[in-house]
CSV table of C-alpha atoms and ligand atoms in Angstrom, one decimal:
chain,number,residue,atom,x,y,z
A,34,UNK,CA,-22.6,57.2,57.6
A,35,UNK,CA,-24.7,57.7,61.1
A,36,UNK,CA,-28.5,56.8,60.1
A,37,UNK,CA,-31.7,57.2,61.9
A,38,UNK,CA,-34.8,55.0,60.8
A,39,UNK,CA,-38.3,54.3,62.9
A,40,UNK,CA,-40.7,52.2,62.1
A,41,UNK,CA,-38.7,48.8,62.3
A,42,UNK,CA,-41.4,46.3,61.4
A,43,UNK,CA,-42.3,43.9,58.7
A,44,UNK,CA,-39.8,46.5,55.9
A,45,UNK,CA,-39.0,48.4,57.8
A,46,UNK,CA,-36.5,45.7,60.1
A,47,UNK,CA,-35.0,44.3,57.2
A,48,UNK,CA,-34.2,47.8,55.5
A,49,UNK,CA,-33.0,48.8,59.1
A,50,UNK,CA,-30.3,45.3,58.6
A,51,UNK,CA,-29.6,45.9,55.1
A,52,UNK,CA,-28.5,50.0,56.0
A,53,UNK,CA,-26.3,48.0,58.9
A,54,UNK,CA,-24.8,46.1,56.5
A,55,UNK,CA,-23.9,48.6,53.9
A,56,UNK,CA,-21.7,49.9,57.2
A,57,UNK,CA,-23.8,52.7,57.7
A,58,UNK,CA,-24.0,53.6,61.8
A,59,UNK,CA,-27.6,52.8,62.6
A,60,UNK,CA,-29.8,54.2,65.3
A,61,UNK,CA,-33.2,52.6,65.2
A,62,UNK,CA,-36.5,53.0,66.4
A,63,UNK,CA,-39.6,50.8,66.9
A,64,UNK,CA,-42.4,51.0,69.6
A,65,UNK,CA,-42.2,47.5,69.7
A,66,UNK,CA,-39.4,46.2,71.7
A,67,UNK,CA,-39.3,43.1,69.8
A,68,UNK,CA,-38.8,44.7,66.7
A,69,UNK,CA,-35.9,47.1,68.3
A,70,UNK,CA,-34.2,44.1,69.8
A,71,UNK,CA,-34.4,42.2,66.0
A,72,UNK,CA,-33.3,45.6,64.8
A,73,UNK,CA,-29.8,45.2,67.9
A,74,UNK,CA,-29.4,41.8,66.9
A,75,UNK,CA,-28.9,43.0,62.9
A,76,UNK,CA,-26.5,45.8,64.0
A,77,UNK,CA,-28.2,48.9,64.7
A,78,UNK,CA,-28.2,50.7,67.9
A,79,UNK,CA,-31.4,51.0,70.0
A,80,UNK,CA,-32.4,54.2,69.9
A,81,UNK,CA,-35.4,55.7,73.3
A,82,UNK,CA,-37.0,57.5,70.8
A,83,UNK,CA,-37.8,59.3,67.6
A,84,UNK,CA,-36.0,61.9,68.3
A,85,UNK,CA,-33.1,60.0,70.1
A,86,UNK,CA,-33.2,58.6,66.2
A,87,UNK,CA,-33.0,61.7,64.8
A,88,UNK,CA,-30.2,63.7,66.7
A,89,UNK,CA,-26.6,63.7,65.2
A,90,UNK,CA,-28.7,62.0,62.0
A,91,UNK,CA,-27.1,62.6,58.6
A,92,UNK,CA,-30.2,60.8,57.5
A,93,UNK,CA,-32.9,59.6,58.8
A,94,UNK,CA,-35.8,57.0,57.1
A,95,UNK,CA,-39.4,56.1,58.5
A,96,UNK,CA,-41.5,53.4,57.9
A,97,UNK,CA,-44.8,53.7,59.2
A,98,UNK,CA,-48.3,51.9,58.7
A,99,UNK,CA,-50.0,55.6,57.5
A,100,UNK,CA,-50.1,59.2,56.7
A,101,UNK,CA,-51.1,59.8,60.5
A,102,UNK,CA,-48.1,58.0,61.8
A,103,UNK,CA,-45.6,59.5,59.4
A,104,UNK,CA,-47.1,63.4,60.5
A,105,UNK,CA,-46.9,62.2,64.6
A,106,UNK,CA,-43.3,61.6,64.0
A,107,UNK,CA,-42.0,64.1,62.1
A,108,UNK,CA,-44.1,67.0,63.3
A,109,UNK,CA,-43.6,65.5,66.9
A,110,UNK,CA,-40.3,63.8,67.4
A,111,UNK,CA,-37.7,64.7,64.3
A,112,UNK,CA,-38.9,67.9,63.2
A,113,UNK,CA,-37.5,68.8,66.7
A,114,UNK,CA,-34.3,67.0,67.3
A,115,UNK,CA,-32.8,66.3,63.9
A,116,UNK,CA,-30.2,68.8,62.5
A,117,UNK,CA,-31.4,71.7,59.9
A,118,UNK,CA,-29.9,70.0,56.5
A,119,UNK,CA,-30.3,66.4,57.5
A,120,UNK,CA,-31.9,64.3,54.6
A,121,UNK,CA,-35.5,62.7,55.5
A,122,UNK,CA,-36.7,60.0,54.0
A,123,UNK,CA,-39.9,58.8,53.9
A,124,UNK,CA,-40.7,55.0,52.8
A,125,UNK,CA,-44.1,54.9,53.5
A,126,UNK,CA,-46.4,53.8,51.5
A,127,UNK,CA,-49.4,56.9,52.3
A,128,UNK,CA,-51.6,59.7,51.3
A,129,UNK,CA,-50.7,62.3,48.6
A,130,UNK,CA,-51.7,65.1,50.6
A,131,UNK,CA,-50.1,63.6,54.0
A,132,UNK,CA,-46.8,63.4,51.7
A,133,UNK,CA,-47.0,66.6,50.6
A,134,UNK,CA,-47.9,69.0,53.9
A,135,UNK,CA,-44.8,66.8,56.2
A,136,UNK,CA,-42.6,67.8,53.2
A,137,UNK,CA,-44.0,71.7,53.0
A,138,UNK,CA,-43.8,71.7,57.0
A,139,UNK,CA,-39.8,69.7,56.6
A,140,UNK,CA,-38.8,72.3,54.0
A,141,UNK,CA,-40.2,75.5,56.3
A,142,UNK,CA,-37.1,73.6,59.3
A,143,UNK,CA,-34.5,73.3,56.8
A,144,UNK,CA,-34.5,70.1,56.2
A,145,UNK,CA,-34.5,68.7,52.4
A,146,UNK,CA,-37.1,65.8,52.0
A,147,UNK,CA,-38.4,62.7,50.0
A,148,UNK,CA,-41.0,60.6,49.8
A,149,UNK,CA,-39.6,56.7,48.6
A,150,UNK,CA,-43.0,54.2,48.6
A,151,UNK,CA,-41.9,51.1,47.7
A,152,UNK,CA,-42.4,48.2,45.3
A,153,UNK,CA,-41.2,44.5,46.5
A,154,UNK,CA,-42.7,42.7,49.6
A,155,UNK,CA,-40.8,41.9,52.8
A,156,UNK,CA,-38.6,39.2,51.3
A,157,UNK,CA,-37.3,42.1,48.9
A,158,UNK,CA,-37.3,44.6,51.6
A,159,UNK,CA,-34.8,41.6,53.6
A,160,UNK,CA,-32.8,40.9,50.5
A,161,UNK,CA,-32.1,44.4,49.8
A,162,UNK,CA,-33.6,44.4,46.4
A,163,UNK,CA,-36.9,47.2,46.6
A,164,UNK,CA,-37.6,49.0,44.4
A,165,UNK,CA,-38.0,53.0,45.2
A,166,UNK,CA,-40.4,55.5,43.9
A,167,UNK,CA,-38.6,59.2,44.6
A,168,UNK,CA,-40.5,62.2,44.9
A,169,UNK,CA,-38.0,65.4,45.7
A,170,UNK,CA,-36.1,68.1,44.5
A,171,UNK,CA,-32.6,66.7,42.0
A,172,UNK,CA,-30.8,67.4,45.1
A,173,UNK,CA,-33.0,65.9,47.4
A,174,UNK,CA,-33.0,63.0,45.6
A,175,UNK,CA,-29.1,63.2,44.2
A,176,UNK,CA,-29.2,62.9,48.5
A,177,UNK,CA,-31.3,60.2,49.0
A,178,UNK,CA,-30.0,58.1,45.7
A,179,UNK,CA,-26.9,56.2,48.0
A,180,UNK,CA,-28.9,56.0,51.4
A,181,UNK,CA,-31.5,54.0,49.5
A,182,UNK,CA,-29.2,52.2,47.1
A,183,UNK,CA,-28.4,50.7,50.4
A,184,UNK,CA,-31.8,49.3,50.3
A,185,UNK,CA,-33.4,48.6,46.9
A,186,UNK,CA,-31.4,47.9,43.2
A,187,UNK,CA,-34.1,50.2,41.8
A,188,UNK,CA,-33.9,54.4,42.5
A,189,UNK,CA,-36.7,56.2,40.3
A,190,UNK,CA,-37.2,59.9,40.4
A,191,UNK,CA,-40.5,60.2,39.5
A,192,UNK,CA,-40.8,63.8,40.0
A,193,UNK,CA,-41.0,66.9,42.6
A,194,UNK,CA,-42.6,65.7,46.3
A,195,UNK,CA,-45.6,63.4,46.4
A,196,UNK,CA,-44.8,62.4,42.9
A,197,UNK,CA,-43.5,58.8,44.6
A,198,UNK,CA,-46.5,58.8,46.4
A,199,UNK,CA,-48.4,59.1,43.2
A,200,UNK,CA,-46.5,56.6,40.8
A,201,UNK,CA,-46.8,53.7,43.9
A,202,UNK,CA,-50.5,54.0,44.1
A,203,UNK,CA,-51.3,55.1,40.1
A,204,UNK,CA,-49.2,51.1,39.6
A,205,UNK,CA,-50.9,49.9,42.2
A,206,UNK,CA,-54.6,50.9,41.1
A,207,UNK,CA,-53.1,49.5,38.0
A,208,UNK,CA,-51.8,46.0,39.5
A,209,UNK,CA,-54.7,45.5,41.6
A,210,UNK,CA,-57.5,45.9,38.7
A,211,UNK,CA,-55.7,44.1,36.2
A,212,UNK,CA,-55.1,40.8,38.8
A,213,UNK,CA,-59.0,41.0,39.0
A,214,UNK,CA,-59.8,41.1,35.4
A,215,UNK,CA,-56.6,38.6,35.2
A,216,UNK,CA,-58.6,36.1,37.6
A,217,UNK,CA,-62.4,36.5,36.0
A,218,UNK,CA,-60.8,35.8,32.2
A,219,UNK,CA,-59.4,33.1,33.8
A,220,UNK,CA,-62.5,31.5,35.5
A,221,UNK,CA,-64.8,32.0,32.7
A,222,UNK,CA,-62.2,30.6,30.4
A,223,UNK,CA,-62.7,27.5,32.8
A,224,UNK,CA,-66.6,27.8,32.7
A,225,UNK,CA,-66.8,27.8,28.9
A,226,UNK,CA,-64.4,24.5,28.9
A,227,UNK,CA,-60.7,26.0,28.6
A,228,UNK,CA,-58.3,23.7,29.8
A,229,UNK,CA,-55.8,26.8,32.5
A,230,UNK,CA,-53.0,25.8,30.8
A,231,UNK,CA,-53.8,26.4,27.5
A,232,UNK,CA,-55.7,29.6,27.9
A,233,UNK,CA,-52.8,30.8,29.9
A,234,UNK,CA,-50.0,29.5,26.6
A,235,UNK,CA,-52.6,31.2,24.1
A,236,UNK,CA,-53.1,35.2,25.9
A,237,UNK,CA,-50.0,35.1,27.3
A,238,UNK,CA,-49.0,35.2,24.0
A,239,UNK,CA,-52.0,37.2,23.0
A,240,UNK,CA,-53.0,40.9,23.7
A,241,UNK,CA,-54.5,39.8,27.0
A,242,UNK,CA,-50.9,39.6,28.2
A,243,UNK,CA,-49.8,41.7,31.2
A,244,UNK,CA,-47.9,41.2,34.5
A,245,UNK,CA,-50.8,39.4,37.1
A,246,UNK,CA,-50.7,36.5,34.9
A,247,UNK,CA,-46.9,35.8,33.2
A,248,UNK,CA,-45.1,36.3,36.4
A,249,UNK,CA,-48.1,35.9,39.0
A,250,UNK,CA,-50.6,33.7,37.8
A,251,UNK,CA,-53.9,33.3,40.0
A,252,UNK,CA,-54.6,29.7,39.2
A,253,UNK,CA,-52.0,27.4,39.9
A,254,UNK,CA,-49.4,25.9,37.7
A,255,UNK,CA,-48.7,28.2,34.9
A,256,UNK,CA,-46.3,30.3,37.0
A,257,UNK,CA,-44.5,28.3,39.3
A,258,UNK,CA,-43.6,30.8,41.3
A,259,UNK,CA,-46.6,32.4,42.2
A,260,UNK,CA,-48.5,32.5,45.8
A,261,UNK,CA,-51.4,30.4,44.0
A,262,UNK,CA,-48.8,27.2,44.3
A,263,UNK,CA,-48.6,27.6,48.2
A,264,UNK,CA,-53.1,28.0,48.6
A,265,UNK,CA,-52.3,32.3,48.0
A,266,UNK,CA,-49.9,32.1,51.1
A,267,UNK,CA,-47.7,34.8,51.7
A,268,UNK,CA,-46.9,37.2,48.7
A,269,UNK,CA,-48.2,40.7,48.8
A,270,UNK,CA,-51.7,40.5,51.6
A,271,UNK,CA,-55.0,41.4,50.5
A,272,UNK,CA,-55.3,43.7,53.1
A,273,UNK,CA,-52.1,46.0,51.9
A,274,UNK,CA,-53.7,45.5,48.4
A,275,UNK,CA,-56.8,46.9,49.3
A,276,UNK,CA,-54.8,50.2,51.4
A,277,UNK,CA,-53.5,50.9,48.3
A,278,UNK,CA,-56.8,51.4,46.9
A,279,UNK,CA,-58.0,53.4,49.1
A,280,UNK,CA,-55.3,55.9,48.8
A,281,UNK,CA,-56.0,55.7,45.1
A,282,UNK,CA,-59.7,55.9,44.9
A,283,UNK,CA,-59.2,59.3,47.8
A,284,UNK,CA,-56.5,60.3,45.8
A,285,UNK,CA,-58.5,60.5,42.5
A,286,UNK,CA,-61.9,62.2,44.0
A,287,UNK,CA,-59.1,64.4,45.7
A,288,UNK,CA,-58.3,65.4,42.4
A,289,UNK,CA,-60.9,65.3,40.1
A,290,UNK,CA,-59.8,62.2,38.1
A,291,UNK,CA,-62.4,59.3,37.5
A,292,UNK,CA,-61.2,55.5,38.4
A,293,UNK,CA,-64.1,53.6,38.2
A,294,UNK,CA,-62.1,50.1,37.4
A,295,UNK,CA,-59.8,51.5,40.7
A,296,UNK,CA,-63.2,52.1,42.7
A,297,UNK,CA,-64.9,47.9,41.7
A,298,UNK,CA,-61.6,46.7,42.6
A,299,UNK,CA,-61.1,48.5,46.2
A,300,UNK,CA,-64.6,47.4,46.4
A,301,UNK,CA,-64.4,43.8,46.3
A,302,UNK,CA,-60.6,43.8,48.1
A,303,UNK,CA,-63.1,45.4,50.4
A,304,UNK,CA,-65.8,43.1,50.2
A,305,UNK,CA,-63.2,39.7,49.9
A,306,UNK,CA,-61.9,41.3,53.2
A,307,UNK,CA,-65.1,41.3,54.9
A,308,UNK,CA,-65.1,37.5,54.4
A,309,UNK,CA,-62.0,36.7,55.6
A,310,UNK,CA,-59.3,37.2,52.9
A,311,UNK,CA,-57.3,40.0,54.1
A,312,UNK,CA,-54.2,37.5,55.3
A,313,UNK,CA,-54.1,36.0,51.6
A,314,UNK,CA,-52.4,36.7,48.8
A,315,UNK,CA,-54.3,39.4,46.8
A,316,UNK,CA,-54.3,36.7,43.8
A,317,UNK,CA,-56.5,35.1,45.4
A,318,UNK,CA,-59.3,37.2,45.2
A,319,UNK,CA,-60.0,34.3,42.4
A,320,UNK,CA,-61.5,32.0,44.7
A,321,UNK,CA,-64.2,35.1,46.1
A,322,UNK,CA,-64.7,35.1,42.0
A,323,UNK,CA,-65.2,31.3,41.4
A,324,UNK,CA,-67.1,31.4,44.4
A,325,UNK,CA,-64.9,28.4,45.8
A,326,UNK,CA,-63.7,31.2,49.1
A,327,UNK,CA,-65.6,29.8,52.0
A,328,UNK,CA,-65.2,32.4,55.0
B,10,NAD,P1,-46.1,46.7,60.2
B,10,NAD,O1,-47.0,47.4,60.4
B,10,NAD,O2,-45.0,45.4,60.3
B,10,NAD,O3,-44.2,47.7,60.9
B,10,NAD,C1,-44.5,49.7,60.8
B,10,NAD,C2,-44.2,49.6,62.0
B,10,NAD,O4,-44.5,50.5,62.7
B,10,NAD,C3,-44.1,48.7,63.2
B,10,NAD,O5,-43.2,47.7,63.6
B,10,NAD,C4,-45.1,49.5,64.7
B,10,NAD,O6,-44.8,49.3,65.8
B,10,NAD,C5,-43.7,50.6,63.9
B,10,NAD,N1,-44.8,52.6,64.6
B,10,NAD,C6,-46.2,52.9,64.5
B,10,NAD,N2,-45.9,54.1,64.6
B,10,NAD,C7,-44.8,54.2,65.6
B,10,NAD,C8,-44.4,55.4,65.7
B,10,NAD,N3,-45.6,56.4,66.3
B,10,NAD,N4,-42.7,55.5,66.7
B,10,NAD,C9,-41.8,54.5,66.1
B,10,NAD,N5,-42.4,53.0,65.5
B,10,NAD,C10,-43.9,53.0,65.1
B,10,NAD,O7,-46.2,47.4,58.1
B,10,NAD,P2,-45.3,47.1,57.3
B,10,NAD,O8,-45.5,46.1,56.4
B,10,NAD,O9,-43.5,46.9,57.6
B,10,NAD,O10,-44.9,48.4,56.2
B,10,NAD,C11,-45.0,50.2,56.5
B,10,NAD,C12,-45.2,50.5,55.6
B,10,NAD,O11,-44.9,50.3,53.9
B,10,NAD,C13,-46.2,50.9,55.5
B,10,NAD,O12,-46.6,52.3,54.7
B,10,NAD,C14,-47.0,49.5,54.1
B,10,NAD,O13,-48.1,50.2,53.2
B,10,NAD,C15,-46.0,50.1,53.0
B,10,NAD,N6,-45.6,48.5,52.6
B,10,NAD,C16,-45.4,47.2,53.1
B,10,NAD,C17,-45.1,45.9,51.9
B,10,NAD,C18,-45.7,44.6,52.8
B,10,NAD,O14,-45.2,43.4,52.0
B,10,NAD,N7,-45.2,44.5,54.2
B,10,NAD,C19,-44.7,46.2,50.9
B,10,NAD,C20,-44.9,47.7,50.0
B,10,NAD,C21,-45.1,48.5,51.6
């Protein structure tokens, strides 16, 4: 299949490589010449513009920073260049309103569009093991599944357009809040004289058990693969967690939902990022809570 991909950064680079590896004819574009060069090395063909990447494509995939880039690329490049009927897949994490607005404009222009944000970081993008949360009609989802399947291990249908973004930001709001709550519990346990491994052994088998504890423990030791064992390097950057929390809180305001835990999580990650923790894995927020963080 001929696929156009626009946005070849940390995530899109690996995704483009996996599309090419799966045997697709991939026309790739990025504003960065370096990113484009890496995609060519990985088997893609360089397009000279986003419009050229979309021309003649059976499917177009975008992996861009935020809603403003997605609106711009579709309205000013893709809609005018792609053939009506083409499948459009935006995999960026963006606000629900932008996702719905772009999908409505796409439908009006005769395209089939899905929002398909991902869970899993750069390693999953490179390894082709992303989880896609897809918003779109049943027909659009059926067409999207094989394309996304070349880049991911789980392709989940969340509902109509915008539902993929909704699932992503609700999940990450829960993750951000649960990480802070987990970190707080470890800090308190330590202050009360309880050994971290002992607290882990008990709480992971009691009702406090949660993913942030058992798969991504914010203290080093109990979960050897967690970023806490490498001084919080790599993993999922606090800046990206903050971005998703901002999207969640803004969506809650626009939908009239009350999210005090999400709002507090946003404020704490904002503080941590402002103190220099933006590049650290999001479990590094424990350093802010235990007072050991020095910016
Ligand atoms: P990134 O900044 O590394 O890559 C974005 C790329 O888009 C850049 O290479 C940039 O040059 C390109 N770009 C921007 N405007 C463009 C335009 N008009 N035309 C063509 N290219 C353009 O970002 P990333 O880490 O790859 O993240 C991409 C998306 O995936 C974001 O929405 C992010 O929230 C989401 N996401 C990231 C991760 C992660 O761990 N990095 C995990 C899940 C989701």
